[in-house]
Tab-separated table of C-alpha atoms and ligand atoms in Angstrom:
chain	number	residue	atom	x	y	z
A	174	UNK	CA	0.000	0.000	0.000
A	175	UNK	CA	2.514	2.246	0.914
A	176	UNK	CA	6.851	2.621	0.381
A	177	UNK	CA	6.817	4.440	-3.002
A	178	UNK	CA	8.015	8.319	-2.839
A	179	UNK	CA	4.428	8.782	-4.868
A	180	UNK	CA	2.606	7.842	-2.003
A	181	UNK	CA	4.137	11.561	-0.422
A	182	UNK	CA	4.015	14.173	-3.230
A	183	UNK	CA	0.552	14.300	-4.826
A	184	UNK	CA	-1.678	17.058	-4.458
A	185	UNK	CA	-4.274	15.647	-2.168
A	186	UNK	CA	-2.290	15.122	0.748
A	187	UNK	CA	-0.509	18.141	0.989
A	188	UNK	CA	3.104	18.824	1.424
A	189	UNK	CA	5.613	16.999	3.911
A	190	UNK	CA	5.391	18.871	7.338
A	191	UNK	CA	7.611	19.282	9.879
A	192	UNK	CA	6.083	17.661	13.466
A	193	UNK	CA	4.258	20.587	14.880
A	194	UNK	CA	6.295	22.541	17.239
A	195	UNK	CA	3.042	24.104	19.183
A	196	UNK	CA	2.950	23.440	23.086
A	197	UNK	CA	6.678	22.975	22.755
A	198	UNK	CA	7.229	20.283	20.735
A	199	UNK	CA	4.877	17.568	22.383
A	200	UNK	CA	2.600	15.428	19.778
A	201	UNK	CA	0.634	13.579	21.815
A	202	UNK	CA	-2.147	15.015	24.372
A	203	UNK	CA	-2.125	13.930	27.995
A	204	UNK	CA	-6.131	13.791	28.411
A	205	UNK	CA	-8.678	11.515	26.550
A	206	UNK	CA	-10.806	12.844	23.811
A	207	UNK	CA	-11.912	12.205	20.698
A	208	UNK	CA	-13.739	14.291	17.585
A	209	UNK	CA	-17.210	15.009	18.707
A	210	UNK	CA	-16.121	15.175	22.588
A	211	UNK	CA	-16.938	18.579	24.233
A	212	UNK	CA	-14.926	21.084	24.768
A	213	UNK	CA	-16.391	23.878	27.301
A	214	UNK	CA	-14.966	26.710	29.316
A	215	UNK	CA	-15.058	26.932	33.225
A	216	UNK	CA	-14.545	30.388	33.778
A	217	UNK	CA	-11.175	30.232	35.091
A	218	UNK	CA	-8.296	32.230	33.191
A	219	UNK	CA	-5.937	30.853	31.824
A	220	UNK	CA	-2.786	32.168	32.941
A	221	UNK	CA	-1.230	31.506	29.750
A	222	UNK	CA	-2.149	34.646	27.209
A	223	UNK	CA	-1.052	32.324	24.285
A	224	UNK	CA	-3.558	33.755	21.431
A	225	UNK	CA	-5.056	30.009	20.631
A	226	UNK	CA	-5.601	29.054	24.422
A	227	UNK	CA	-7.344	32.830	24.278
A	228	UNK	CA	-9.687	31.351	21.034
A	229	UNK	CA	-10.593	28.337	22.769
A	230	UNK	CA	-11.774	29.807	25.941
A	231	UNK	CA	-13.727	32.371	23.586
A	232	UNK	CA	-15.271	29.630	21.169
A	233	UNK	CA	-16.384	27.231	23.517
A	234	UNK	CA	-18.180	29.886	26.024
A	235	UNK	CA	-20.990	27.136	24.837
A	236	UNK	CA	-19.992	23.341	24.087
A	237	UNK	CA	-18.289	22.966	21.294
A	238	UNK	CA	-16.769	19.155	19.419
A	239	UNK	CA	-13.076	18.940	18.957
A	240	UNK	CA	-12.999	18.845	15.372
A	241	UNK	CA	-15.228	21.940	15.148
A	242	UNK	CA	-12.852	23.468	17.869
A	243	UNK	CA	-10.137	22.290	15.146
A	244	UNK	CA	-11.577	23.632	12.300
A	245	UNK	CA	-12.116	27.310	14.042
A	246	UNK	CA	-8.642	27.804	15.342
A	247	UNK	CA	-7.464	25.976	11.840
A	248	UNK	CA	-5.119	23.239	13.751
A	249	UNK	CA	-4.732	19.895	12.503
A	250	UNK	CA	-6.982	17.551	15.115
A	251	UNK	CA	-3.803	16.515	17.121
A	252	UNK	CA	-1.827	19.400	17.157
A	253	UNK	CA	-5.956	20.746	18.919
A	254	UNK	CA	-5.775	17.987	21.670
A	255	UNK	CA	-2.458	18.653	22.730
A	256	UNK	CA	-3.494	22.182	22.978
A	257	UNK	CA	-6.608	21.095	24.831
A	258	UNK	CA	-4.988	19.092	27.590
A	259	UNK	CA	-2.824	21.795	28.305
A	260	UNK	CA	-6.089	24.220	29.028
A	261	UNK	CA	-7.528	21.353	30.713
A	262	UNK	CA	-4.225	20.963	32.860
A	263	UNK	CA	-4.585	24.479	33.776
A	264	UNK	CA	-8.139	24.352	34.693
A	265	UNK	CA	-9.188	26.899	31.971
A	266	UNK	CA	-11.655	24.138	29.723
A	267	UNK	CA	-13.119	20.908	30.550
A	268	UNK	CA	-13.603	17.920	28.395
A	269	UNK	CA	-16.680	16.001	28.230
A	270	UNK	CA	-16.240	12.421	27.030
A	271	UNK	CA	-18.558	11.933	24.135
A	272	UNK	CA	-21.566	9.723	24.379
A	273	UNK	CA	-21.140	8.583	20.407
A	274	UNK	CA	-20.086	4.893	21.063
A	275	UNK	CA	-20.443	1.796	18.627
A	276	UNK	CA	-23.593	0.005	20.801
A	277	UNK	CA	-25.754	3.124	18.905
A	278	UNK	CA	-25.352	1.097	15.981
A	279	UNK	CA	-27.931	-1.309	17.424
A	280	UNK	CA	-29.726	1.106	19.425
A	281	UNK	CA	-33.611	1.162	17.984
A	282	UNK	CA	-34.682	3.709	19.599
A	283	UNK	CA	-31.755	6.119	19.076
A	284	UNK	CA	-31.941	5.286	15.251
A	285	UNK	CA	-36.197	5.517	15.251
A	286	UNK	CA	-35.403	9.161	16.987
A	287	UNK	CA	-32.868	9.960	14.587
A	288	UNK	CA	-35.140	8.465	11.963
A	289	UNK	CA	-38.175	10.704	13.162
A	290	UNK	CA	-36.323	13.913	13.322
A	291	UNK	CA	-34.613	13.198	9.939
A	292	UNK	CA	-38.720	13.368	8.504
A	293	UNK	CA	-39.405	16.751	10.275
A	294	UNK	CA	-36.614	18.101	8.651
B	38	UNK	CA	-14.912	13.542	37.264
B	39	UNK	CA	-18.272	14.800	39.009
B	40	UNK	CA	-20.678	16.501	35.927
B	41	UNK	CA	-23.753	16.215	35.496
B	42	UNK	CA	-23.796	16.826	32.077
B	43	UNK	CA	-25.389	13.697	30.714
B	44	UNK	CA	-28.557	15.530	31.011
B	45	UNK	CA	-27.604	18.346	29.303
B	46	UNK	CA	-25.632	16.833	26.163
B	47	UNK	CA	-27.325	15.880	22.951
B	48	UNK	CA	-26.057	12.461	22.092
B	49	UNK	CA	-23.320	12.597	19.497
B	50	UNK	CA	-23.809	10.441	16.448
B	51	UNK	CA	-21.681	10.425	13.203
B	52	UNK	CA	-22.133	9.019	9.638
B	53	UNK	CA	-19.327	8.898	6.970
B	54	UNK	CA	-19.935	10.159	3.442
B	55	UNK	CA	-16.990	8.368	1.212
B	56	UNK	CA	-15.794	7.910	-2.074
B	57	UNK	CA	-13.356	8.639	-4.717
B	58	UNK	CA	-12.606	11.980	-5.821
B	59	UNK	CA	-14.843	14.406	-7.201
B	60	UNK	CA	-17.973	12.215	-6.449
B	61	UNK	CA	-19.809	14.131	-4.640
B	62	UNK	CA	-18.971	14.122	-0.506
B	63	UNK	CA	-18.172	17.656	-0.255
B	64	UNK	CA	-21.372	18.905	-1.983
B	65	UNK	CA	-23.376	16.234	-0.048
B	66	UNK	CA	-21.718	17.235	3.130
B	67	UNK	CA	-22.705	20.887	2.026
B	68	UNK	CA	-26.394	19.629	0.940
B	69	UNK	CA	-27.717	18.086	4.336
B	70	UNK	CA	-25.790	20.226	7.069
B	71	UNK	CA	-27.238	23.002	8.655
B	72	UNK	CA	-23.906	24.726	9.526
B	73	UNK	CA	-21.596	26.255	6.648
B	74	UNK	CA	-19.336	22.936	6.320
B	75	UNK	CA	-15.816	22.897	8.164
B	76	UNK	CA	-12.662	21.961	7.131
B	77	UNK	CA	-9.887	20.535	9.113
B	78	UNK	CA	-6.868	18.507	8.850
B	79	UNK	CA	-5.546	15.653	10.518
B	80	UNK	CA	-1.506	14.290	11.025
B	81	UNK	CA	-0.960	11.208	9.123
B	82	UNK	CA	2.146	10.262	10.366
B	83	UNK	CA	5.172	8.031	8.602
B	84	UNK	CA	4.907	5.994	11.827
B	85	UNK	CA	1.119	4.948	11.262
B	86	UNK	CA	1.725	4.397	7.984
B	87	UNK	CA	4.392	1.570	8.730
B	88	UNK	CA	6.433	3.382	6.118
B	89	UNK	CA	9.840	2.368	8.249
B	90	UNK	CA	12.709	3.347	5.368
B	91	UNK	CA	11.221	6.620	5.049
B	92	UNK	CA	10.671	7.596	8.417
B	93	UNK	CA	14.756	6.875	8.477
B	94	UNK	CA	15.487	9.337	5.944
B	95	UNK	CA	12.170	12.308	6.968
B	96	UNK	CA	12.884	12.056	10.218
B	97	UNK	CA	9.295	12.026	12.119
B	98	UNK	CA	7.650	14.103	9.435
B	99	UNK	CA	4.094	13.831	8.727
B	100	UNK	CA	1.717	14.408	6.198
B	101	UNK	CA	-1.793	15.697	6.522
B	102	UNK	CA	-5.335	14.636	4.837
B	103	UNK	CA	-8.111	17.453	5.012
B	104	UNK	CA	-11.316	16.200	5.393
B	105	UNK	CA	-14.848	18.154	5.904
B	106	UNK	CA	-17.770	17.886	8.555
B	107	UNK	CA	-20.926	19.630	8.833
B	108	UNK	CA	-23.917	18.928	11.273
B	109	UNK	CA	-27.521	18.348	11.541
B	110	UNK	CA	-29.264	18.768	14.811
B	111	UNK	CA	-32.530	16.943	15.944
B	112	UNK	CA	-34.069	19.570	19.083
B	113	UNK	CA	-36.865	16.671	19.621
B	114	UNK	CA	-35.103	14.443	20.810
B	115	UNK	CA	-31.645	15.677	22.060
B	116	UNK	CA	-29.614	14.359	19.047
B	117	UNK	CA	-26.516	15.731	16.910
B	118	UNK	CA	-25.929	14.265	13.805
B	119	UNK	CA	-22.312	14.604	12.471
B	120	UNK	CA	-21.250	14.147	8.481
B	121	UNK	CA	-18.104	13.433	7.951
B	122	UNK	CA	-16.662	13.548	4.551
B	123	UNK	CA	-13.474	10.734	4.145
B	124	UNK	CA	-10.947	12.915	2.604
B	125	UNK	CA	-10.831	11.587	-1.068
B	126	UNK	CA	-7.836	9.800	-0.817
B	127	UNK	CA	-8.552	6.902	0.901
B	128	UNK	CA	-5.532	5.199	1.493
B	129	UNK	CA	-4.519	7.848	3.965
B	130	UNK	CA	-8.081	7.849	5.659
B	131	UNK	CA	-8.065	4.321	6.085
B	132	UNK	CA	-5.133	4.492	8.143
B	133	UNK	CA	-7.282	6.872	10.237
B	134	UNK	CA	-9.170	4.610	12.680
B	135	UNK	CA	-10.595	7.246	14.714
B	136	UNK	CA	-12.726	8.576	11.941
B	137	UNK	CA	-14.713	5.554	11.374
B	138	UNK	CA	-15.126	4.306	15.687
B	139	UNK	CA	-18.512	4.611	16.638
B	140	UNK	CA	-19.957	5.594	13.417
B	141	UNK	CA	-23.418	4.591	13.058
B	142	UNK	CA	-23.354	3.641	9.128
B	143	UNK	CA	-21.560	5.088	6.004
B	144	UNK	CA	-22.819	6.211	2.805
B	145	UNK	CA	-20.866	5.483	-0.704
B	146	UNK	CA	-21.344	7.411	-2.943
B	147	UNK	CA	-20.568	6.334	-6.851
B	148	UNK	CA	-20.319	7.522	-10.100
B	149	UNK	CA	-21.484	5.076	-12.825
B	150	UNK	CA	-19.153	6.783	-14.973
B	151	UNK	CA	-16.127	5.123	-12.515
B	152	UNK	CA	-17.574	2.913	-10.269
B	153	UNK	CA	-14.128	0.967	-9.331
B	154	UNK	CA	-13.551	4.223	-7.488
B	155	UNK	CA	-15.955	3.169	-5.062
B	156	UNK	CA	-14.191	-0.401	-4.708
B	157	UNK	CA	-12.004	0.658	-1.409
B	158	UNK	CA	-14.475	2.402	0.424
B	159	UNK	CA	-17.325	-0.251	0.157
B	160	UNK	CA	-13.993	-2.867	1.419
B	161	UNK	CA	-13.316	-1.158	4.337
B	162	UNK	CA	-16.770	-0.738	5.350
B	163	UNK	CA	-17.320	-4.244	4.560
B	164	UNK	CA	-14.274	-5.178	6.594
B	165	UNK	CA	-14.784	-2.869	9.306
B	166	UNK	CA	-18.936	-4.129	9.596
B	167	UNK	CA	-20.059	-1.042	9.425
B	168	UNK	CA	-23.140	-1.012	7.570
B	169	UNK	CA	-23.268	1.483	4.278
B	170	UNK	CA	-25.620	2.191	1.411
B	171	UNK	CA	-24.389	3.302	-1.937
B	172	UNK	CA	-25.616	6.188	-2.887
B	173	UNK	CA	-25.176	6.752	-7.354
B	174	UNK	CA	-24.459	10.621	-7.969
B	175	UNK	CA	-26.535	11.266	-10.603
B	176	UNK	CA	-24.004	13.068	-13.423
B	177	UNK	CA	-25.915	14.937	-16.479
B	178	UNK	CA	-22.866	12.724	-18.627
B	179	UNK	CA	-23.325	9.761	-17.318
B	180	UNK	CA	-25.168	6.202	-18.426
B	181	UNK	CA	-28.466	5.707	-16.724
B	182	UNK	CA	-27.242	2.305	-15.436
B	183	UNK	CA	-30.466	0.696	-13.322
B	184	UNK	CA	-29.421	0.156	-9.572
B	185	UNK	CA	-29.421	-3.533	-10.408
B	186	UNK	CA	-26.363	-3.069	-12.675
B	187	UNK	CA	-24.658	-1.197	-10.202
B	188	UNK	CA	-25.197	-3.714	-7.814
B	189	UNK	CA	-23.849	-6.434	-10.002
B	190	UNK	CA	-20.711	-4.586	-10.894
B	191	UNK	CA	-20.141	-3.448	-7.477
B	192	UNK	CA	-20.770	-6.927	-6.134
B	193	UNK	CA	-22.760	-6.028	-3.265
B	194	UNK	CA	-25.062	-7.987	-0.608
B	195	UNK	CA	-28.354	-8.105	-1.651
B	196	UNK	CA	-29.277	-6.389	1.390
B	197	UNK	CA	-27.542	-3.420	0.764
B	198	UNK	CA	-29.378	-0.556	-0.547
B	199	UNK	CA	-28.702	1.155	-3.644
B	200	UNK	CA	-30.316	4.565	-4.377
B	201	UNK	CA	-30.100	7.405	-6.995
B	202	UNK	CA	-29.215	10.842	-5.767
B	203	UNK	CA	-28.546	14.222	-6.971
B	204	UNK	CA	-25.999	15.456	-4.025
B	205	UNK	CA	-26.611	19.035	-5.068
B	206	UNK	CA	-30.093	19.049	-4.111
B	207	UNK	CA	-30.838	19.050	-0.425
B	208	UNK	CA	-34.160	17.319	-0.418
B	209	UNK	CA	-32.609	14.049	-2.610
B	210	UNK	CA	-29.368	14.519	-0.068
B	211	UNK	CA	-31.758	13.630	2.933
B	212	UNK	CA	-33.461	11.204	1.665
B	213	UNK	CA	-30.698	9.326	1.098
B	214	UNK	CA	-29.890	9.870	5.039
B	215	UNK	CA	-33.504	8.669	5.776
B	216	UNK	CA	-32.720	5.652	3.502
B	217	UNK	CA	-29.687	4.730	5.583
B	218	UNK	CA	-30.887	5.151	9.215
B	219	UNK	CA	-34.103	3.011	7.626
B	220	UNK	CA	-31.863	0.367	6.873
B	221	UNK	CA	-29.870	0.769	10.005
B	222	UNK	CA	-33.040	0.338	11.686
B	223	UNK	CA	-34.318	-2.623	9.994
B	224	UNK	CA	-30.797	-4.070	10.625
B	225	UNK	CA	-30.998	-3.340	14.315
B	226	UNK	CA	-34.197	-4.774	14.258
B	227	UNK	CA	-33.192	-8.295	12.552
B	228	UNK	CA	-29.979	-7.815	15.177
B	229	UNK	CA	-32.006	-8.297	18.203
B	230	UNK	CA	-34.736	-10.545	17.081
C	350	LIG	N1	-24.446	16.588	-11.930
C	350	LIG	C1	-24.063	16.443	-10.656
C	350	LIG	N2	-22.922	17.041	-10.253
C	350	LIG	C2	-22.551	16.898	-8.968
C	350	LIG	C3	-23.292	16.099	-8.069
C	350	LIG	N3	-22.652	16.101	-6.859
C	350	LIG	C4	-21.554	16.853	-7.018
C	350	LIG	N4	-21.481	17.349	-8.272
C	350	LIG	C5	-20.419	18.205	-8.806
C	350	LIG	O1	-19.223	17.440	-8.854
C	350	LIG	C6	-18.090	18.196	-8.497
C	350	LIG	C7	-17.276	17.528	-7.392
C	350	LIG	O2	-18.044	17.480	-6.227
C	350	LIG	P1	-17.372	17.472	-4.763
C	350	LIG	O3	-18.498	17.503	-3.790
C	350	LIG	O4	-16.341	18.533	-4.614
C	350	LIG	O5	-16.650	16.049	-4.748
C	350	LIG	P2	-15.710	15.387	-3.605
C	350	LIG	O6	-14.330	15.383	-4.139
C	350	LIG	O7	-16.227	13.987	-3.463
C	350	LIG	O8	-15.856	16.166	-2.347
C	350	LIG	C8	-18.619	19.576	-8.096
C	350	LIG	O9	-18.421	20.445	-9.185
C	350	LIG	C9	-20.109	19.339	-7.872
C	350	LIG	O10	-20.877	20.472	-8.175
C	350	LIG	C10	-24.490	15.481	-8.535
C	350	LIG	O11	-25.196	14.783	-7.824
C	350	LIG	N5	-24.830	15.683	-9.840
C	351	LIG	MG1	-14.283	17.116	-1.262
């Protein structure tokens, strides 16, 4: 699937990056999340004045997913977690654990819900 | 953690909109959500690509796949539905497990006019068991092949639903989401019986 040089240079998947240097050079966050958990704001400053850590606190005044939290501050999803924990560490956010897990896939009455509001639409 | 926010939260649900390029998942993505669609990227990196010789020479260096989302909320009954289009090159988003956890179902969406482009996405749901539909993008150019024929050539299940869609037009775009959660349903349904 993969080992040719071709695999790296076409236009789709944009250019070789450098590993993000953000939050110092770390590429992995510390605390658990994944795309559609929530990301809200406590109230508490953070004491950093780091202009993203400023967005976040802004955006997510009102729950907000990861990815969208992402797509705002225009962040790859990673280089956003790490970024997240670190707010979290400080107290400034916290994270709510999604409630999208693979047992809705069987869930009836999640999917006739889903199915109803999809017909009001 | 002590929060009580399980009362508050709308559950979180997600379906995938995949196929090759240029079929259709941005505009479908576009069609059904009620928010202006995002765009984000995600790391791919050399290391979860098992790409070992290269990761000698680009030491650590990753590559990114952009990908789009929009969303559809359901007040009733405390639900947010999230549509993610795969980015269009899908042997980076394949390597991209956390995309595809916990998604309810998929939706494939073809073009008659290149249907083998369709071939890896209706694998790895296949492989994954997560249920799909394939959706045909109706193209002004292209053959109007019966769903039957597109079934045959894509070799699916006979369970598998096959519908017609224009992606541009929001009403044939959610119908094709009704269409899948139907199936889902009746699926669910067989599941526990
Ligand atoms: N005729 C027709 N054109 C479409 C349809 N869906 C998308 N297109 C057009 O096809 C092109 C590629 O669509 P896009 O959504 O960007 O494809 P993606 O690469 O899968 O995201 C755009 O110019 C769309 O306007 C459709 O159902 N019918
Ligand atoms: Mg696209």
């Amino acid at each position: 699937m993969a080992g040719d040089d071709e695999v790296w240079l076409d236009d789709e998947a944009g250019p070789l990056i450098r590993p993000y240097t953000v939050n110092s050079g770390r590429t992995r966050p510390t605390v658990e999340m994944d795309l559609l958990s929530l990301v809200v704001t406590t109230g508490k400053p953070s004491p950093d004045v780091d202009p993203e850590h400023v967005k976040v606190i802004g955006l997510c005044q009102t729950p907000l997913s990861v990815v969208e939290v992402a797509a705002h501050l225009r962040l790859p999803v990673m280089v956003t977690k790490v970024l997240l924990s670190d707010l979290v560490d400080c107290g400034a956010i916290v994270i709510w654990a999604s409630s999208t897990s693979s047992s809705h896939v069987t869930d009836r009455v999640l999917l006739e819900k889903l199915l109803d509001g999809l017909q009001r639409i | 953690m002590v929060y009580n926010e399980s009362e508050m939260l709308a559950i979180q649900v997600k379906i995938l909109i995949a196929g090759g390029f240029g079929v259709g998942k941005t505009t479908f993505v576009g069609s059904t959500s009620e928010i202006e669609p995002l765009n984000t990227e995600e790391l791919i990196t050399a290391a979860s690509m098992g790409i070992d010789n290269l990761s000698r020479t680009v030491d650590k260096s990753t590559t990114t796949v952009a990908f789009d989302f929009g969303r559809l909320t359901i007040p009733q009954h405390n639900i947010v539905l999230y549509l993610f289009g795969t980015p269009g090159q899908e042997r980076f988003w394949f390597m991209w497990d956390e995309l595809s956890a916990g998604a309810l179902g998929a939706i494939v969406l073809a073009d008659t006019r290149r249907l083998q482009e369709s071939f890896a996405a209706i694998d790895f749901f296949e492989n994954r068991g997560i249920r799909f539909l394939v959706a045909v993008n109706v193209f002004d150019d292209a053959f109007p092949y019966e769903p039957d024929e597109v079934r045959a050539a894509l070799e699916l299940d006979s369970q598998v639903p096959i519908v017609l869609c224009d992606a541009r037009d929001r009403r044939s775009a959610m119908s094709v989401l009704r269409t899948l959660i139907q199936y889902l349903l009746a699926a669910a349904s067989a599941y526990s019986a």
